[in-house]
Amino acid sequence: MSANVNNPMKDVRNIKWGLEIPREHYCDQPYIVITASGDWVCVMTTGAGVEGERGQHVVSAISKDQGQTWSELTDIEPADGPEASWVMPLIVPSGRIYAFYTYNSSNRSEVISDSGSHISRVDTLGDLMFKYSDDGGRSWSKDRYQVPIRNMQIDRDNPYEGKVQFFWGVGKPIIHEDSVYMGLAKVGSFGDGFMASSEGIFVKSSNILTESSPERIEWGTLPDGDQGIKAPLGKVADEHNLVGLSDGSLYCTYRTVEGHNGQAYSRDGGHTWTSPDYAEYNPGGRKIKHPRAANFVRRYSNGKYTLWFHNHGTDNRATPSLAYQDRNPVWMCGGIEKDGYIHWSQPEIVLYDDEPRTRISYPDFIEQEGKYFISETQKTIARIHEVDAALLEAMWNQHDNDERSERGLVFEIVKPATTGTDALVELPELPNLAAGGGFALDLWIYHGSRGAAGSLLDTRGRGGKGIAVAMTEQGTIRLTLNDGRSESSWESDEGLLQSNAWQHIVVNVDGGPKIITFVINGELADGGKQRQFGWGRFSPHIQDINGSRQALLGAGWEGLIGSFRIYDRYLLTSEAVGNYRFGLTSQ
């Protein structure tokens, strides 16, 4: 998963190349802590059935070789007891490992829904419990202990008037300023989309890092007051997770059904938070798009951050069950801290599966001996993936990158600012897309009115085989791929290209996940307000798209082409941003 990945033989972004973690059948939320001896202790929710069925429980396993091999599963809670779910681990300086989980303490078999009916899924209610291990995850305490959660209005409004709490948590607790914080979602009701209403809270302990007696651990519920962290518009705000900033602030992200993930900052240790808002790439900037799926933020030892998300979204408040779809591919941004805020890079594809319907989610991020790893699950298989540090560094350095990428550059024409009409060029051969190859087109163009449509490049012959790049009447760029057997096309979002100004465009064709992206003036197109997706899939059956080796550049188009470059590999988004900034300085 490197900045140099374009190997058609083995694209390690494909989750099939990951190392499997043991499980029963269903497996969710594989989270890992590292012991003083370097062992990985992974906890997860598992079961012989599907999510939410009886027998769902929490387990652990140990790896001594960074996920290559694992021990047998050890029960934290047994399968024949009440449902135990959504386990989150914490390791403290003494080496003790805590496992926190939602426990159906009363062993309920059903719960009242928002319509008054009874449903049988009971894994998101009860008490927040924990057990601990003092032997590196090999065994767990016989007794379990409760973490009290203060009732709020959302609890009192549930069908049990708060006598039964509905909630769950994701991710791992964080250590911040000698205290531990753990994110939870309070649920108000169960209905369409299962958790029909929700808001976020945090439980905090100021002494768990030093207190060895479980009964003497102190807990509080944040934020202050009677409400948690809500969505900007709708009823759903859940799976809150957070990081600490260097100035002592806290930053949290959470999911909604509104087409965006939410964000909030706290400047007083979690007691109060900024008003509900959608996550932004930078303060006051473009909103990040995301469905109802895990969106996790993590801080690394270098003080920088990553955000895991899915880079698409639409308002599903009226159809909340649809918001769970499309968790493939996985995108990540790299974050840096400026003046008390996180500034996010343009995103990169980090993981994907060949089956678009696969839902990749609930990651953990592991840093050990200079290496980076991600765990993930698609509900029946959980895996570990090593991430090349170069990919993360590319995202973190993207904010200042002004270098033009030269690797894979196989064609370049730089012209004075004259019309591109009828320039005959000799083109290189492009990789086979079905075999995992890719390519990128890098252009500087100048066009006048929005309706000035025309061809920028067309290599297609009589049979239609080849590629075509055109400016449409709507002011978008359309790419067409044809191998003589099938054809795919995708175009950029409306409103991104400005008239009467030089514009930089990178058209990226990634033969791994079979995805087309547009990076225009240093920003990855995300669909804007017009559509859910800014990136598009092309047919996995498209193979050789090499048409005529000679083609007309800008034939019949009235605009100007300042430069045209072709790479025989896909570019990282970070490279496309660097090319844009390089062009700005050299114009």
Coordinates of C-alpha atoms in Angstrom, one line a residue:
M1 CA 0.0 0.0 0.0
S2 CA 2.7 2.3 -1.1
A3 CA 3.0 5.6 -2.9
N4 CA 4.7 3.4 -5.5
V5 CA 1.9 0.8 -5.8
N6 CA 0.9 0.2 -9.4
N7 CA 1.9 -3.5 -9.6
P8 CA -0.9 -5.3 -11.5
M9 CA 0.3 -8.6 -10.0
K10 CA -0.4 -7.7 -6.4
D11 CA -2.2 -4.5 -5.4
V12 CA -1.9 -4.7 -1.6
R13 CA -4.8 -2.2 -1.3
N14 CA -7.0 -5.1 -2.2
I15 CA -8.2 -6.6 1.1
K16 CA -7.8 -10.1 -0.1
W17 CA -4.0 -9.8 0.5
G18 CA -4.5 -9.1 4.2
L19 CA -3.8 -11.5 7.1
E20 CA -6.9 -13.0 8.6
I21 CA -7.7 -12.7 12.3
P22 CA -9.4 -15.8 13.8
R23 CA -13.2 -15.6 14.5
E24 CA -16.2 -17.9 14.9
H25 CA -18.3 -16.6 11.9
Y26 CA -19.6 -13.1 12.4
C27 CA -16.7 -10.8 13.4
D28 CA -16.8 -7.1 14.1
Q29 CA -14.6 -4.3 15.5
P30 CA -11.2 -6.0 15.7
Y31 CA -9.2 -3.7 17.9
I32 CA -5.6 -4.2 19.0
V33 CA -3.4 -3.1 21.9
I34 CA 0.4 -3.8 22.1
T35 CA 1.9 -5.2 25.3
A36 CA 5.4 -4.3 26.7
S37 CA 6.7 -7.5 25.1
G38 CA 5.5 -6.5 21.7
D39 CA 2.5 -8.9 21.5
W40 CA -0.6 -7.8 19.8
V41 CA -3.8 -8.5 21.8
C42 CA -6.8 -8.3 19.6
V43 CA -10.4 -8.1 21.0
M44 CA -13.5 -8.4 18.8
T45 CA -17.2 -9.2 18.8
T46 CA -17.9 -12.5 17.3
G47 CA -20.6 -15.3 17.0
A48 CA -21.6 -18.4 15.2
G49 CA -24.5 -16.5 13.5
V50 CA -25.0 -13.1 12.0
E51 CA -24.8 -9.7 13.6
G52 CA -27.3 -9.4 16.5
E53 CA -28.1 -13.1 16.9
R54 CA -28.1 -14.9 20.2
G55 CA -24.6 -16.2 21.1
Q56 CA -22.9 -13.0 20.2
H57 CA -20.0 -12.4 22.6
V58 CA -16.6 -10.9 23.0
V59 CA -13.2 -12.7 22.6
S60 CA -9.5 -12.0 22.4
A61 CA -6.5 -13.5 20.5
I62 CA -2.8 -12.9 20.7
S63 CA -0.2 -12.5 17.9
K64 CA 3.5 -12.5 18.5
D65 CA 4.5 -11.7 14.9
Q66 CA 2.4 -8.7 13.8
G67 CA -0.6 -10.6 12.7
Q68 CA 1.1 -13.4 10.8
T69 CA -0.2 -16.0 13.2
W70 CA -2.7 -15.9 16.1
S71 CA -3.5 -17.9 19.2
E72 CA -6.8 -19.6 19.7
L73 CA -9.7 -17.4 20.7
T74 CA -10.2 -16.7 24.4
D75 CA -13.6 -15.9 25.7
I76 CA -13.9 -12.6 27.5
E77 CA -17.6 -13.4 27.8
P78 CA -19.0 -16.8 26.8
A79 CA -21.3 -17.5 23.9
D80 CA -23.9 -19.1 26.2
G81 CA -24.4 -16.0 28.3
P82 CA -26.2 -12.7 27.7
E83 CA -25.2 -10.8 24.6
A84 CA -21.8 -9.1 25.1
S85 CA -20.9 -6.8 22.2
W86 CA -18.7 -3.9 20.9
V87 CA -15.6 -4.6 23.0
M88 CA -13.0 -1.8 23.2
P89 CA -9.6 -2.4 24.7
L90 CA -7.3 -0.2 26.8
I91 CA -3.8 -0.9 28.0
V92 CA -2.5 1.1 31.0
P93 CA 1.1 1.7 32.1
S94 CA 1.0 -1.3 34.5
G95 CA 0.4 -3.6 31.6
R96 CA -3.1 -4.4 32.6
I97 CA -5.6 -4.6 29.7
Y98 CA -9.2 -3.5 30.1
A99 CA -11.9 -4.7 27.8
F100 CA -15.1 -2.5 27.8
Y101 CA -18.3 -3.8 26.2
T102 CA -22.1 -3.5 26.0
Y103 CA -23.6 -6.2 28.1
N104 CA -27.3 -7.3 28.1
S105 CA -27.1 -7.6 31.9
S106 CA -30.8 -8.4 32.4
N107 CA -30.7 -11.0 29.6
R108 CA -33.6 -9.5 27.8
S109 CA -34.8 -11.4 24.7
E110 CA -36.7 -8.5 23.1
V111 CA -36.9 -4.7 23.3
I112 CA -39.7 -2.2 22.5
S113 CA -39.2 -0.4 19.1
D114 CA -40.3 3.1 18.3
S115 CA -43.5 1.7 16.7
G116 CA -44.5 -0.1 19.9
S117 CA -43.7 -3.5 18.5
H118 CA -41.0 -5.8 20.0
I119 CA -37.8 -6.7 18.3
S120 CA -35.5 -9.5 19.1
R121 CA -32.1 -7.8 18.6
V122 CA -30.8 -7.0 22.1
D123 CA -27.1 -6.3 21.6
T124 CA -27.2 -2.5 22.0
L125 CA -28.7 -2.2 25.5
G126 CA -27.9 -2.9 29.1
D127 CA -24.8 -1.9 30.9
L128 CA -21.3 -0.8 30.0
M129 CA -19.1 -3.5 31.6
F130 CA -15.5 -4.3 31.7
K131 CA -13.1 -7.2 32.6
Y132 CA -9.4 -7.0 32.8
S133 CA -6.3 -9.1 32.0
D134 CA -3.1 -9.0 34.0
D135 CA -1.3 -11.7 31.9
G136 CA -1.2 -10.1 28.4
G137 CA -4.7 -11.2 27.3
R138 CA -4.2 -14.9 28.0
S139 CA -7.0 -14.9 30.6
W140 CA -9.6 -12.4 31.9
S141 CA -11.0 -11.6 35.3
K142 CA -13.8 -13.8 36.5
D143 CA -15.7 -10.8 37.7
R144 CA -17.1 -8.0 35.5
Y145 CA -17.4 -4.4 36.6
Q146 CA -19.9 -1.7 35.6
V147 CA -19.0 1.7 34.2
P148 CA -21.9 4.0 35.3
I149 CA -23.4 6.2 32.5
R150 CA -25.4 9.2 33.5
N151 CA -28.9 9.3 32.2
M152 CA -29.8 12.2 29.8
Q153 CA -33.1 13.3 28.2
I154 CA -32.6 10.8 25.4
D155 CA -32.6 8.0 27.9
R156 CA -35.7 9.2 29.8
D157 CA -37.5 9.5 26.5
N158 CA -37.0 5.8 25.6
P159 CA -39.8 3.3 26.1
Y160 CA -38.3 2.3 29.5
E161 CA -37.9 5.9 30.7
G162 CA -34.2 5.4 31.2
K163 CA -34.5 2.4 33.4
V164 CA -32.9 0.5 30.5
Q165 CA -30.1 2.3 28.6
F166 CA -29.7 1.8 24.9
F167 CA -26.1 2.5 23.7
W168 CA -22.9 1.1 22.1
G169 CA -19.3 2.2 21.5
V170 CA -16.7 1.9 18.7
G171 CA -13.0 2.4 18.5
K172 CA -10.6 2.5 21.4
P173 CA -10.5 4.7 24.5
I174 CA -7.8 7.4 24.3
I175 CA -5.4 8.7 26.9
H176 CA -5.4 12.4 27.1
E177 CA -3.8 14.6 29.7
D178 CA -3.5 11.7 32.2
S179 CA -7.2 10.7 31.8
V180 CA -9.0 8.2 29.7
Y181 CA -11.9 9.1 27.4
M182 CA -14.2 6.6 25.7
G183 CA -16.9 7.4 23.1
L184 CA -20.4 6.0 23.2
A185 CA -23.6 6.6 21.3
K186 CA -26.8 6.8 23.4
V187 CA -29.8 5.4 21.4
G188 CA -33.2 7.0 21.9
S189 CA -35.2 4.4 19.9
F190 CA -35.0 1.4 17.7
G191 CA -36.7 1.5 14.3
D192 CA -35.9 2.2 10.7
G193 CA -32.2 1.7 10.3
F194 CA -32.2 -0.1 13.7
M195 CA -30.8 2.8 15.8
A196 CA -33.5 5.4 14.8
S197 CA -32.2 8.2 17.0
S198 CA -28.9 8.7 18.7
E199 CA -26.4 11.2 20.2
G200 CA -22.9 11.0 21.4
I201 CA -21.3 11.0 24.9
F202 CA -18.0 10.2 26.5
V203 CA -17.2 8.5 29.7
K204 CA -14.1 9.7 31.4
S205 CA -11.8 8.3 34.2
S206 CA -9.1 10.4 35.8
N207 CA -7.6 7.6 37.8
I208 CA -7.8 4.4 35.8
L209 CA -4.2 4.8 34.6
T210 CA -2.9 4.4 38.2
E211 CA -5.7 2.7 40.2
S212 CA -5.4 -1.1 40.4
S213 CA -8.7 -1.7 42.2
P214 CA -11.6 -1.9 39.7
E215 CA -14.1 -0.8 42.4
R216 CA -12.2 2.4 43.0
I217 CA -12.0 3.6 39.4
E218 CA -13.8 6.8 39.1
W219 CA -16.1 7.6 36.1
G220 CA -17.9 10.6 34.8
T221 CA -20.2 11.3 31.8
L222 CA -19.5 14.1 29.3
P223 CA -20.6 16.5 28.0
D224 CA -22.2 18.4 30.9
G225 CA -25.9 18.9 30.8
D226 CA -28.8 16.8 29.5
Q227 CA -27.8 16.3 25.8
G228 CA -25.1 14.6 24.0
I229 CA -23.4 15.6 20.7
K230 CA -26.1 15.6 18.0
A231 CA -26.3 15.7 14.3
P232 CA -26.6 19.1 12.6
L233 CA -30.1 18.4 11.2
G234 CA -31.4 14.9 11.8
K235 CA -32.0 12.4 14.6
V236 CA -29.0 10.2 14.0
A237 CA -25.5 10.9 15.4
D238 CA -23.5 7.9 16.5
E239 CA -20.1 6.2 16.7
H240 CA -18.3 9.2 18.2
N241 CA -14.6 8.8 18.5
L242 CA -12.0 11.3 19.4
V243 CA -8.4 12.4 19.6
G244 CA -6.5 14.9 21.8
L245 CA -4.8 17.9 20.2
S246 CA -1.4 19.2 21.3
D247 CA -3.0 22.3 22.8
G248 CA -5.2 20.2 25.1
S249 CA -8.3 20.4 23.0
L250 CA -10.4 17.4 22.0
Y251 CA -11.6 16.7 18.4
C252 CA -14.3 14.1 17.7
T253 CA -15.9 12.7 14.5
Y254 CA -19.2 10.8 14.2
R255 CA -21.5 9.5 11.6
T256 CA -24.9 10.8 10.5
V257 CA -27.5 9.9 7.8
E258 CA -27.2 13.4 6.2
G259 CA -24.4 12.6 3.7
H260 CA -21.6 14.0 5.8
N261 CA -19.8 12.9 9.0
G262 CA -20.0 15.3 11.9
Q263 CA -17.3 16.9 13.9
A264 CA -16.9 18.8 17.2
Y265 CA -14.2 20.4 19.2
S266 CA -13.9 20.8 23.0
R267 CA -11.6 23.3 24.6
D268 CA -12.4 22.3 28.2
G269 CA -11.8 18.6 28.5
G270 CA -15.1 17.5 27.0
H271 CA -17.4 19.4 29.3
T272 CA -18.7 21.5 26.4
W273 CA -18.5 21.1 22.6
T274 CA -18.8 23.3 19.6
S275 CA -22.3 23.3 17.9
P276 CA -23.1 20.3 15.7
D277 CA -21.5 20.7 12.3
Y278 CA -20.3 18.6 9.4
A279 CA -16.6 17.7 9.2
E280 CA -14.6 20.0 7.0
Y281 CA -11.3 19.6 5.1
N282 CA -10.1 22.8 6.8
P283 CA -11.9 25.4 9.0
G284 CA -14.6 27.0 6.9
G285 CA -13.8 24.9 3.9
R286 CA -15.4 22.1 1.9
K287 CA -17.6 19.6 3.8
I288 CA -16.4 16.0 3.9
K289 CA -18.9 13.5 2.4
H290 CA -19.6 10.2 4.2
P291 CA -22.5 7.7 4.6
R292 CA -23.6 6.1 7.9
A293 CA -20.4 4.1 8.5
A294 CA -17.5 4.2 10.8
N295 CA -15.4 7.3 10.3
F296 CA -12.4 7.0 12.7
V297 CA -9.8 9.6 13.5
R298 CA -6.4 8.6 14.9
R299 CA -3.3 10.5 16.1
Y300 CA 0.1 9.0 15.6
S301 CA 3.4 9.4 17.5
N302 CA 4.5 12.1 15.1
G303 CA 1.6 14.3 16.1
K304 CA -0.2 13.9 12.8
Y305 CA -3.6 12.4 12.1
T306 CA -5.6 10.2 9.7
L307 CA -9.3 10.1 9.0
W308 CA -11.0 6.9 7.7
F309 CA -14.1 7.4 5.6
H310 CA -15.8 6.6 2.4
N311 CA -15.9 9.8 0.4
H312 CA -19.5 9.9 -0.8
G313 CA -22.8 10.9 0.7
T314 CA -26.4 11.9 0.2
D315 CA -29.1 13.0 2.6
N316 CA -30.8 9.8 3.8
R317 CA -32.9 11.2 6.6
A318 CA -36.0 10.0 4.9
T319 CA -34.5 6.6 4.2
P320 CA -32.0 5.9 7.0
S321 CA -31.5 2.2 6.2
L322 CA -30.0 3.1 2.8
A323 CA -27.2 5.1 4.5
Y324 CA -25.3 1.9 5.5
Q325 CA -24.4 1.1 1.9
D326 CA -21.2 1.7 -0.1
R327 CA -18.3 1.1 2.3
N328 CA -16.0 0.1 -0.5
P329 CA -13.4 1.5 -1.2
V330 CA -11.9 3.0 2.0
W331 CA -10.5 6.5 1.7
M332 CA -8.2 8.2 4.2
C333 CA -7.1 11.8 4.7
G334 CA -3.9 12.9 6.4
G335 CA -4.3 15.6 9.0
I336 CA -2.0 18.2 10.4
E337 CA -2.7 20.6 13.3
K338 CA -2.8 24.3 12.8
D339 CA -3.9 26.9 15.4
G340 CA -6.0 24.4 17.3
Y341 CA -7.7 22.8 14.3
I342 CA -7.1 19.7 12.2
H343 CA -6.5 20.4 8.5
W344 CA -7.2 17.4 6.3
S345 CA -5.5 16.5 3.0
Q346 CA -7.4 15.5 -0.1
P347 CA -8.1 11.8 0.3
E348 CA -6.5 8.6 -1.0
I349 CA -7.9 5.1 -1.6
V350 CA -6.3 2.9 1.0
L351 CA -8.3 -0.4 0.8
Y352 CA -10.8 -1.9 -1.6
D353 CA -12.4 -5.2 -2.5
D354 CA -13.2 -6.5 -6.0
E355 CA -16.9 -6.9 -5.0
P356 CA -18.3 -3.3 -4.8
R357 CA -21.0 -4.4 -2.3
T358 CA -18.4 -5.5 0.3
R359 CA -18.6 -3.3 3.3
I360 CA -15.2 -2.6 4.8
S361 CA -15.3 -1.0 8.2
Y362 CA -14.4 -0.7 11.9
P363 CA -10.7 -0.2 11.6
D364 CA -7.9 0.0 14.1
F365 CA -4.6 1.7 13.5
I366 CA -1.4 0.1 14.8
E367 CA 2.0 1.7 15.0
Q368 CA 5.0 -0.5 15.9
E369 CA 8.7 -0.4 15.2
G370 CA 8.3 2.3 12.5
K371 CA 5.6 0.3 10.7
Y372 CA 1.9 1.1 10.3
F373 CA -1.0 -1.4 10.2
I374 CA -4.7 -1.3 9.8
S375 CA -7.2 -3.9 11.0
E376 CA -10.7 -4.0 9.4
T377 CA -13.7 -6.3 9.0
Q378 CA -16.4 -6.9 6.5
K379 CA -18.4 -8.7 9.1
T380 CA -17.4 -12.3 8.3
I381 CA -13.6 -11.9 7.7
A382 CA -11.4 -9.6 9.7
R383 CA -7.9 -8.8 8.5
I384 CA -4.6 -7.0 9.2
H385 CA -3.0 -4.9 6.4
E386 CA 0.4 -3.2 6.6
V387 CA 0.4 0.3 5.2
D388 CA 3.5 1.7 3.5
A389 CA 4.6 4.7 5.5
A390 CA 5.2 6.5 2.1
L391 CA 1.4 6.6 1.5
L392 CA 0.8 8.2 4.9
E393 CA 3.7 10.6 4.5
A394 CA 2.3 11.6 1.1
M395 CA -1.0 12.6 2.7
W396 CA 0.7 14.4 5.6
N397 CA 3.1 16.2 3.3
Q398 CA 0.3 17.1 0.8
H399 CA -0.4 20.3 2.5
D400 CA 3.0 21.7 1.4
N401 CA 3.7 19.6 -1.7
D402 CA 4.6 21.7 -4.7
E403 CA 6.6 19.1 -6.6
R404 CA 5.7 17.6 -10.0
S405 CA 5.7 13.8 -10.2
E406 CA 8.1 12.4 -12.8
R407 CA 7.7 8.6 -12.2
G408 CA 5.7 7.0 -15.0
L409 CA 5.6 10.1 -17.1
V410 CA 5.5 8.7 -20.7
F411 CA 4.2 11.6 -22.7
E412 CA 4.5 15.4 -22.4
I413 CA 3.7 18.3 -24.6
V414 CA 4.0 21.9 -23.4
K415 CA 2.7 24.5 -25.8
P416 CA 2.4 28.3 -25.7
A417 CA -1.0 29.6 -25.0
T418 CA -2.5 29.1 -28.4
T419 CA -5.5 27.0 -29.4
G420 CA -5.1 23.3 -29.2
T421 CA -7.0 22.7 -32.4
D422 CA -5.7 19.9 -34.7
A423 CA -2.4 19.2 -32.9
L424 CA -1.3 15.7 -34.1
V425 CA 0.5 13.8 -31.4
E426 CA 2.1 10.4 -31.1
L427 CA 0.8 8.6 -28.0
P428 CA 2.4 5.9 -25.8
E429 CA 0.9 2.5 -25.0
L430 CA -1.2 2.4 -21.9
P431 CA -1.5 -0.5 -19.4
N432 CA -4.2 -3.2 -19.6
L433 CA -6.9 -2.1 -17.1
A434 CA -8.3 -5.6 -16.5
A435 CA -4.8 -6.7 -15.3
G436 CA -4.8 -3.9 -12.7
G437 CA -2.9 -1.3 -14.7
G438 CA -3.9 2.4 -14.7
F439 CA -3.0 5.7 -16.2
A440 CA -3.4 9.4 -15.5
L441 CA -3.9 12.4 -17.8
D442 CA -2.6 15.8 -16.5
L443 CA -3.7 19.0 -18.3
W444 CA -3.6 22.7 -18.0
I445 CA -6.4 24.3 -20.1
Y446 CA -8.0 27.7 -20.6
H447 CA -11.6 27.9 -21.8
G448 CA -14.0 30.7 -22.3
S449 CA -17.7 30.3 -22.0
R450 CA -19.3 27.4 -20.2
G451 CA -20.9 26.1 -23.3
A452 CA -17.6 25.8 -25.2
A453 CA -17.8 22.0 -25.7
G454 CA -15.3 20.0 -27.7
S455 CA -12.7 17.3 -27.8
L456 CA -9.5 17.5 -25.9
L457 CA -8.2 14.1 -26.9
D458 CA -9.6 11.2 -28.9
T459 CA -7.8 8.0 -29.8
R460 CA -10.8 6.0 -30.9
G461 CA -10.8 4.3 -34.2
R462 CA -13.7 3.0 -36.3
G463 CA -14.6 0.3 -33.8
G464 CA -14.7 2.8 -31.0
K465 CA -11.6 1.4 -29.2
G466 CA -9.5 3.9 -27.4
I467 CA -10.0 6.8 -24.9
A468 CA -11.7 10.2 -25.3
V469 CA -11.5 13.3 -23.2
A470 CA -14.0 16.0 -23.9
M471 CA -15.3 19.2 -22.5
T472 CA -19.1 19.1 -22.2
E473 CA -21.7 21.9 -22.6
Q474 CA -22.2 21.7 -18.9
G475 CA -18.6 22.7 -18.3
T476 CA -17.5 19.3 -17.1
I477 CA -14.7 16.9 -18.4
R478 CA -15.9 13.5 -19.6
L479 CA -13.6 10.5 -20.0
T480 CA -14.7 7.6 -22.2
L481 CA -12.9 4.2 -22.1
N482 CA -13.5 1.6 -24.8
D483 CA -11.7 -1.7 -25.5
G484 CA -13.8 -2.6 -28.5
R485 CA -16.0 -4.8 -26.5
S486 CA -17.4 -2.6 -23.8
E487 CA -17.4 1.1 -22.9
S488 CA -17.4 3.1 -19.6
S489 CA -17.5 6.8 -19.1
W490 CA -17.5 9.2 -16.2
E491 CA -17.4 13.0 -15.9
S492 CA -16.3 15.6 -13.4
D493 CA -18.7 17.5 -11.2
E494 CA -20.4 20.6 -12.5
G495 CA -19.2 24.0 -11.4
L496 CA -15.6 23.0 -10.7
L497 CA -14.0 24.5 -13.9
Q498 CA -13.9 28.2 -14.1
S499 CA -14.3 30.1 -17.3
N500 CA -11.7 32.5 -18.6
A501 CA -8.9 31.2 -16.3
W502 CA -6.2 28.5 -16.5
Q503 CA -7.5 25.3 -15.0
H504 CA -5.5 22.2 -13.9
I505 CA -7.1 18.8 -14.4
V506 CA -5.9 15.3 -13.5
V507 CA -8.0 12.4 -14.8
N508 CA -7.0 9.4 -12.8
V509 CA -7.8 5.8 -14.0
D510 CA -7.0 3.3 -11.2
G511 CA -7.1 -0.3 -12.5
G512 CA -7.1 -1.8 -9.0
P513 CA -10.5 -0.7 -7.6
K514 CA -11.6 0.2 -11.2
I515 CA -12.2 3.8 -10.3
I516 CA -12.0 7.1 -12.2
T517 CA -11.3 10.3 -10.3
F518 CA -10.9 13.9 -11.2
V519 CA -8.6 16.2 -9.3
I520 CA -9.4 19.8 -10.4
N521 CA -7.3 22.7 -9.3
G522 CA -5.9 20.6 -6.4
E523 CA -9.2 19.2 -5.1
L524 CA -10.6 15.7 -5.6
A525 CA -14.1 15.9 -7.0
D526 CA -16.6 14.5 -4.5
G527 CA -19.9 15.0 -6.3
G528 CA -20.7 18.2 -4.6
K529 CA -24.4 18.9 -4.0
Q530 CA -25.4 17.5 -7.4
R531 CA -24.7 13.8 -6.9
Q532 CA -23.7 11.3 -4.3
F533 CA -20.4 10.3 -5.8
G534 CA -17.6 12.3 -7.4
W535 CA -15.6 9.2 -8.3
G536 CA -17.0 6.6 -10.6
R537 CA -16.5 2.9 -11.3
F538 CA -15.6 1.5 -14.8
S539 CA -16.3 -2.0 -16.0
P540 CA -13.9 -4.6 -14.7
H541 CA -14.3 -6.3 -18.1
I542 CA -12.5 -3.4 -19.9
Q543 CA -9.1 -4.6 -21.0
D544 CA -6.9 -2.9 -23.6
I545 CA -8.0 0.6 -24.3
N546 CA -5.2 1.5 -26.7
G547 CA -6.7 3.0 -29.9
S548 CA -4.9 4.9 -32.5
R549 CA -1.3 5.8 -31.6
Q550 CA -1.7 9.1 -33.4
A551 CA -4.4 11.4 -32.2
L552 CA -5.6 15.0 -32.5
L553 CA -5.2 17.1 -29.4
G554 CA -8.0 19.7 -28.9
A555 CA -9.6 19.0 -32.3
G556 CA -12.5 21.3 -32.8
W557 CA -12.3 22.9 -29.4
E558 CA -12.0 26.6 -29.0
G559 CA -10.1 26.7 -25.7
L560 CA -6.3 26.6 -25.1
I561 CA -4.2 23.7 -24.0
G562 CA -1.1 24.8 -22.1
S563 CA 0.3 21.4 -21.4
F564 CA -0.7 17.7 -21.6
R565 CA 1.0 14.9 -19.8
I566 CA 0.3 11.2 -19.6
Y567 CA 1.4 8.8 -16.9
D568 CA 1.4 5.0 -17.4
R569 CA 0.1 4.5 -13.8
Y570 CA -2.5 6.1 -11.6
L571 CA -1.3 9.1 -9.6
L572 CA -1.9 9.4 -5.9
T573 CA -4.2 12.3 -5.2
S574 CA -1.3 13.8 -3.3
E575 CA 0.8 13.7 -6.5
A576 CA -2.0 15.4 -8.5
V577 CA -2.1 18.1 -5.9
G578 CA 1.7 18.5 -6.1
N579 CA 1.4 18.8 -9.9
Y580 CA -1.1 21.5 -9.5
R581 CA 1.0 23.5 -7.1
F582 CA 4.1 23.0 -9.3
G583 CA 2.1 24.4 -12.3
L584 CA 1.0 27.4 -10.3
T585 CA 4.6 28.4 -9.5
S586 CA 5.8 27.7 -13.1
Q587 CA 3.0 29.4 -15.0

